[in-house]
Short mmCIF file of C-alpha atoms and ligand atoms in Angstrom, two decimals:
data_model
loop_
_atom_site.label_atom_id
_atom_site.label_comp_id
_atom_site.label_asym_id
_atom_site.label_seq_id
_atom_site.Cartn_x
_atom_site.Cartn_y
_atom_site.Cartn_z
CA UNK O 231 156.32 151.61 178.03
CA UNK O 232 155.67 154.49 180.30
CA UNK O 233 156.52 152.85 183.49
CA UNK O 234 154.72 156.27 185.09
CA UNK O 235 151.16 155.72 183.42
CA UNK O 236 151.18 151.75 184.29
CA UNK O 237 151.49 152.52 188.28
CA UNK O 238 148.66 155.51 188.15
CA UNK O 239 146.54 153.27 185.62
CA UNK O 240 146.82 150.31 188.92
CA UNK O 241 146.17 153.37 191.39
CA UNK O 242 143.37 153.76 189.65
CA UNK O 243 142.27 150.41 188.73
CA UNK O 244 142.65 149.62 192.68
CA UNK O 245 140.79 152.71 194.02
CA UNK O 246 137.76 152.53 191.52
CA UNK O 247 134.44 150.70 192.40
CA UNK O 248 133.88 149.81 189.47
CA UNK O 249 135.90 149.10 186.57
CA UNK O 250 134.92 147.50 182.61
CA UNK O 251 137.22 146.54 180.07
CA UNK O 252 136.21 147.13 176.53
CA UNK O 253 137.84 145.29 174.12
CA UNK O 254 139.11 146.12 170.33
CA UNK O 255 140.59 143.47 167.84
CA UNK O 256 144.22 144.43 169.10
CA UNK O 257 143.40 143.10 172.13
CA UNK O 258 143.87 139.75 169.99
CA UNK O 259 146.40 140.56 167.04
CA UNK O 260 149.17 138.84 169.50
CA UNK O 261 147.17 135.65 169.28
CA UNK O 262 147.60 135.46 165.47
CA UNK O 263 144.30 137.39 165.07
CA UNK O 264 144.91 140.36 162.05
CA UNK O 265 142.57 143.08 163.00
CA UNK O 266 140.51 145.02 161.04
CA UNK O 267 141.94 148.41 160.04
CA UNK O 268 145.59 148.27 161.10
CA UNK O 269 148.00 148.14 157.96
CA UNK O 270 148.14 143.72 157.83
CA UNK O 271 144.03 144.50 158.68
CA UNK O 272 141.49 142.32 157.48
CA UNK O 273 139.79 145.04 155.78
CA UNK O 274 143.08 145.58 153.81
CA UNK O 275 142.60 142.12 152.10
CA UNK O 276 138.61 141.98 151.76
CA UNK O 277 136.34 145.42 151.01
CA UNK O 278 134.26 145.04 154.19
CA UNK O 279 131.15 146.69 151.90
CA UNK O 280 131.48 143.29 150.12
CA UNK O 281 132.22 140.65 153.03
CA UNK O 282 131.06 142.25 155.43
CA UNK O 283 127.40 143.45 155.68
CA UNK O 284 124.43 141.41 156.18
CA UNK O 285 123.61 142.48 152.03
CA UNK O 286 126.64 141.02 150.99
CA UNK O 287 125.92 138.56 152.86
CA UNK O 288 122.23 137.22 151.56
CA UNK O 289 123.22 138.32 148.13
CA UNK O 290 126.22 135.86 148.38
CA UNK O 291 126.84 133.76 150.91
CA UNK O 292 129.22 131.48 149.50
CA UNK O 293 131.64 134.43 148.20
CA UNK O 294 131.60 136.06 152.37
CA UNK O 295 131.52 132.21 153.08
CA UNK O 296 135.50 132.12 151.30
CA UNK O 297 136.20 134.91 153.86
CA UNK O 298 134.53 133.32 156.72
CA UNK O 299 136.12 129.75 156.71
CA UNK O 300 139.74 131.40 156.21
CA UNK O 301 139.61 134.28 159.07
CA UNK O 302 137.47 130.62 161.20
CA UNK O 303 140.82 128.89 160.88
CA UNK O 304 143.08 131.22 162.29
CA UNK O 305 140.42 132.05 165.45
CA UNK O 306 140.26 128.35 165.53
CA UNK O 307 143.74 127.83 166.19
CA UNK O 308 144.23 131.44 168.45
CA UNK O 309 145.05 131.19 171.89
CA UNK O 310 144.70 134.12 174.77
CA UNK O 311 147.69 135.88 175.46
CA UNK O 312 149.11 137.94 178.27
CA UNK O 313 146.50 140.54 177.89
CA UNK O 314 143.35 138.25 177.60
CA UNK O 315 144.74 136.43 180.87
CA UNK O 316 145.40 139.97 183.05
CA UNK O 317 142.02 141.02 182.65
CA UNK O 318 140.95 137.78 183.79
CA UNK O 319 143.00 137.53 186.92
CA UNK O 320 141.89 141.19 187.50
CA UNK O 321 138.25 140.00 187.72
CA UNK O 322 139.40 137.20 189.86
CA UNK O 323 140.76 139.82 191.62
CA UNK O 324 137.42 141.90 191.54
CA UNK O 325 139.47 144.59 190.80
CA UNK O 326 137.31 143.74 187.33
CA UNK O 327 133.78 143.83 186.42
CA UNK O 328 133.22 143.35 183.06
CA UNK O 329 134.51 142.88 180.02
CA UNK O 330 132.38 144.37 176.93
CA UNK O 331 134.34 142.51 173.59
CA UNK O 332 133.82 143.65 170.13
CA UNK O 333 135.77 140.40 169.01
CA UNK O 334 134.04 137.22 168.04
CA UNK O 335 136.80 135.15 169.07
CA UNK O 336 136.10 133.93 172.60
CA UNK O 337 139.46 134.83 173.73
CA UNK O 338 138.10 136.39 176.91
CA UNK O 339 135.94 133.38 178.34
CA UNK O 340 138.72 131.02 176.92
CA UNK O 341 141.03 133.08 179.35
CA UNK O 342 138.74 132.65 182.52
CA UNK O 343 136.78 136.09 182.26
CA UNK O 344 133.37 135.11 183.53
CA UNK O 345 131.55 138.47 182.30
CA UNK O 346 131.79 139.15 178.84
CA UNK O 347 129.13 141.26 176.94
CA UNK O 348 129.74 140.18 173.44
CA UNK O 349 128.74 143.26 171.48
CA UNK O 350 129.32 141.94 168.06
CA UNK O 351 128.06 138.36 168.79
CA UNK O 352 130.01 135.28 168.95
CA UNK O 353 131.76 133.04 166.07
CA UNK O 354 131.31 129.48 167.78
CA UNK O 355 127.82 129.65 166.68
CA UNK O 356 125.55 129.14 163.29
CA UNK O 357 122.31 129.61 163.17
CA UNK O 358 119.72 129.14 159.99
CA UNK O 359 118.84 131.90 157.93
CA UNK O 360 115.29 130.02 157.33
CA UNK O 361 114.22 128.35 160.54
CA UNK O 362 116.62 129.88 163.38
CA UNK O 363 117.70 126.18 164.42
CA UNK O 364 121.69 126.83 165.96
CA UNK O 365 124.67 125.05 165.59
CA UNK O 366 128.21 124.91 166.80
CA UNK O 367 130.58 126.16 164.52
CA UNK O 368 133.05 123.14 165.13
CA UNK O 369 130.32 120.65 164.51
CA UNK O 370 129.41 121.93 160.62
CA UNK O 371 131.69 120.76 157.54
CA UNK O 372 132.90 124.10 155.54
CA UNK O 373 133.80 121.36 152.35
CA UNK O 374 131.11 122.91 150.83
CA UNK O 375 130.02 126.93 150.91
CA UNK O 376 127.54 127.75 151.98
CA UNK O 377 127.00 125.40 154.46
CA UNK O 378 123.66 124.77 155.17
CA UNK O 379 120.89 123.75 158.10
CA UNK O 380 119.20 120.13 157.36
CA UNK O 381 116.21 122.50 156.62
CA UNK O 382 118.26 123.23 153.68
CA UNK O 383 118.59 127.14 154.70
CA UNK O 384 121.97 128.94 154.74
CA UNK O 385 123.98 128.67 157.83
CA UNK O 386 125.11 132.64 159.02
CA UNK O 387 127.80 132.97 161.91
CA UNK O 388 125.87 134.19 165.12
CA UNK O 389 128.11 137.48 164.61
CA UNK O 390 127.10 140.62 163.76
CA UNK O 391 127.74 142.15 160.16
CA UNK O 392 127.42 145.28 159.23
CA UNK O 393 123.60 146.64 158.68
CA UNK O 394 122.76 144.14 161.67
CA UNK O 395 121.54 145.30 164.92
CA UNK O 396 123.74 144.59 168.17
CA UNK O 397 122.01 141.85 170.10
CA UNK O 398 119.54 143.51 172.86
CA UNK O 399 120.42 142.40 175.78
CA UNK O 400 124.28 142.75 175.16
CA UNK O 401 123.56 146.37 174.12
CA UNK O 402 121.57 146.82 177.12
CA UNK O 403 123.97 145.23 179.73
CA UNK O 404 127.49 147.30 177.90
CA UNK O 405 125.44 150.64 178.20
CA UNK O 406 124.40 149.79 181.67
CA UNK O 407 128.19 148.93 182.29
CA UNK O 408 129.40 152.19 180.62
CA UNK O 409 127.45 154.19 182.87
CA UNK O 410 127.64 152.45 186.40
CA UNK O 411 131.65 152.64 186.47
CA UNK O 412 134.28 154.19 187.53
CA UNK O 413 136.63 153.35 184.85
CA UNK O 414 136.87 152.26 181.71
CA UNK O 415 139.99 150.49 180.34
CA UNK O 416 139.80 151.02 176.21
CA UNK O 417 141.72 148.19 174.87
CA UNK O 418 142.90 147.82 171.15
CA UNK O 419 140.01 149.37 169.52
CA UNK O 420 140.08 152.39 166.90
CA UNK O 421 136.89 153.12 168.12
CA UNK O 422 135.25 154.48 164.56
CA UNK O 423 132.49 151.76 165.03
CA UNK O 424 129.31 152.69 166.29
CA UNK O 425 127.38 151.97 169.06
CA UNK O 426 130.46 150.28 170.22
CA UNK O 427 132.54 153.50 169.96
CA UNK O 428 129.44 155.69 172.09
CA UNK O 429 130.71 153.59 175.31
CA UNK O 430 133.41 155.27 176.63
CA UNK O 431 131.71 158.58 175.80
CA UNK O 432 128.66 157.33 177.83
CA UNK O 433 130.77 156.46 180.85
CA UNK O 434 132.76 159.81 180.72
CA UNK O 435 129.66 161.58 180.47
CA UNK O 436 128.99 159.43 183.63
CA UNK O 437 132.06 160.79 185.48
CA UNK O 438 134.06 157.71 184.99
CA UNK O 439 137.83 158.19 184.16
CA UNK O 440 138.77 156.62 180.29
CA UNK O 441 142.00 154.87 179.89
CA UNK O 442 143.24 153.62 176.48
CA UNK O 443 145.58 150.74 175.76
CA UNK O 444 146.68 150.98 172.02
CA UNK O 445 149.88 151.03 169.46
CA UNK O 446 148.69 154.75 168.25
CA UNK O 447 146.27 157.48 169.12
CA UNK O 448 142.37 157.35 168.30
CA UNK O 449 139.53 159.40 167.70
CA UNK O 450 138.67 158.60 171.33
CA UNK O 451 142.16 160.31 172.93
CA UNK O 452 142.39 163.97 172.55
CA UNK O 453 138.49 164.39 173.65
CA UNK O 454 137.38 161.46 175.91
CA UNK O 455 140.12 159.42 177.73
CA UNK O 456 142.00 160.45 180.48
CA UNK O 457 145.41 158.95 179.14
CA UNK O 458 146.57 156.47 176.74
CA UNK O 459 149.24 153.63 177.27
CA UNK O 460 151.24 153.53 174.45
CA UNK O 461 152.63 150.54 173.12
CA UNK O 462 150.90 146.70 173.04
CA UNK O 463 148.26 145.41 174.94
CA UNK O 464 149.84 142.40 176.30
CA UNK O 465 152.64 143.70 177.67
CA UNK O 466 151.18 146.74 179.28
CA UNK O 467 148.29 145.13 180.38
CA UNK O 468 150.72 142.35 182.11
CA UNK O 469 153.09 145.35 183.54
CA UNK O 470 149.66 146.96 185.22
CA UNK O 471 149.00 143.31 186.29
CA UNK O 472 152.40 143.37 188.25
CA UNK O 473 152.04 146.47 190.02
CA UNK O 474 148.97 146.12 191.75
CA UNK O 475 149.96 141.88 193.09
CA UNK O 476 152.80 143.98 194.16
CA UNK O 477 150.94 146.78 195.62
CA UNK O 478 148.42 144.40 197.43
CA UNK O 479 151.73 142.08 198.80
CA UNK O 480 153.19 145.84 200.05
CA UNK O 481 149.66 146.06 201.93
CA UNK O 482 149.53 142.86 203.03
CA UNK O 483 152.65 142.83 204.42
CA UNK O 484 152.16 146.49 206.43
N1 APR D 676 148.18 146.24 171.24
C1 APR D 676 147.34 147.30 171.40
N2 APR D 676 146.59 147.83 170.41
C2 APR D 676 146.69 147.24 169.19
C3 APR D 676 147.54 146.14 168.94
C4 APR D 676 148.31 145.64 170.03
N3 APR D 676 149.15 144.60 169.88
N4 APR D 676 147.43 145.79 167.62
C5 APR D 676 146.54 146.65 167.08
N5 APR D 676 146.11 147.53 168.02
C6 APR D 676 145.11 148.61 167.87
C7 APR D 676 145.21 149.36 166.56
O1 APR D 676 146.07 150.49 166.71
C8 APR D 676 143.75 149.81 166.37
O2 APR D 676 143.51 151.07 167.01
O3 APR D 676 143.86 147.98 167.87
C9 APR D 676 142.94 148.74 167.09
C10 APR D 676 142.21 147.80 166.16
O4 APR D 676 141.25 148.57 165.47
P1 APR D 676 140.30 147.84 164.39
O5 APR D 676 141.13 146.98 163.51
O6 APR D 676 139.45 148.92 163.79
O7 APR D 676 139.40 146.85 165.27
P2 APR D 676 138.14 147.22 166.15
O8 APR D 676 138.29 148.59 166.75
O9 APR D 676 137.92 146.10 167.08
O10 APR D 676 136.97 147.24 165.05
C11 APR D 676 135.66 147.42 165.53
O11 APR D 676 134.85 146.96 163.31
O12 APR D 676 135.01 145.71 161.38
C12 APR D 676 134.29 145.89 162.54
O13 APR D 676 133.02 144.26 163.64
C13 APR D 676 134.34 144.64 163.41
O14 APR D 676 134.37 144.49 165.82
C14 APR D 676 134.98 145.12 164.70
C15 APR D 676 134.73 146.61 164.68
#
């Protein structure tokens, strides 16, 4: 870990207005959560064309259902880890303004952050394919796939597959995030997903400095962030944690 890059990441985290967090599925592969296209990925084990788009989906929901109830389990049982918690205790902090999560795994709110802008929905939620009603994912049997609504219509995750549109007002509030800061911390995503992946290019374009967190290089790093932190999320993101609580005791104690 650079020990360099994590004190000018808190310089800068401490002398920006405004600063968002956007958030990848590495953010979560220390809680137990594979991500999507890293080599144990998700999408190694399942073609997303077939489990993951909303075609796949209506053409057969029990089959994406198989998928569904095994990746529910492990979310189920994930906890937040180190990195979840910094950016947390950075908002507490307001050295924080928003998080913008592609994950569906609540991690964030479960770790205290109070602003999240789910992007890709949320997967504590079903709602009915035939007459909208919701539900909460804990409170529906998965004994038998499909589940379904007591309208008899199939029960979808409130997440969003591929083919779907992002949810309005979370597309309007991450954009509106992207270009009102200063910074933007890119954390654990390969960005190839779009419009998730046009964020940090709308905040650069808005003068804000882009910092990534991840194991290995993206598409985003040679043209749109500023530097990358190499290595994983929880422990750098704990490391930048550290610096500034000791750079604010240093001031406080001037
Ligand atoms: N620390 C930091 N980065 C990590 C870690 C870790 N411990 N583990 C993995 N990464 C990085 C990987 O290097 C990769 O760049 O996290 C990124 C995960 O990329 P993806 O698996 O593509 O996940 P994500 O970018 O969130 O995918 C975006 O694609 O399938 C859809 O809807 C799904 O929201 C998802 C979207």
């Amino acid at each position: 870990m650079d020990s360099q890059l994590i004190k000018k990441t808190a310089q800068a985290i401490m002398a920006s207005q405004r600063v968002v967090a956007l958030t990848g599925a590495g953010i979560s592969v220390e809680s137990g959560i594979p991500d999507f296209r890293g080599p144990a990925g998700l999408w190694e084990k399942y073609d997303p064309m077939e489990y993951a788009t909303i075609d796949a989906f209506l053409e057969n929901p029990q089959k994406v259902w198989m998928m569904l109830r095994e990746m529910g389990s492990i979310v189920g049982k994930a906890k937040p880890n180190p990195a979840h918690y910094a950016l947390s205790k950075l908002e507490k902090m307001k050295l924080l303004n928003a998080v913008i999560t592609q994950n569906i795994d609540n991690l964030h709110q479960a770790s205290g952050s109070k602003c999240v802008i789910e992007f890709h929905g949320n997967n504590s939620k079903l709602v009915c394919l035939k007459c909208n009603r919701s539900y909460e994912s804990r409170d529906v049997p998965l004994e038998t796939l499909p589940p379904r609504c007591q309208c008899s219509g199939v029960l979808k995750p409130d997440v969003v597959f591929f083919g779907e549109g992002i949810p309005l007002d979370a597309h309007l509030a991450a954009q509106e995030e992207a270009r009102k800061c200063n910074l933007m911390l890119v954390i654990g995503t390969s960005a190839v997903v779009s419009p998730a992946c046009d964020l940090p290019v709308i905040a650069k374009g808005s003068g804000a400095k882009i910092v990534e967190v991840n194991l290995e290089e993206t598409q985003l790093t040679r043209h749109t962030s500023d530097w990358i932190l190499k290595g994983s999320a929880s422990r750098i993101l704990q490391a930048i944690l550290e610096e500034i609580v000791e750079d604010e005791a240093k001031i406080r104690s001037r």
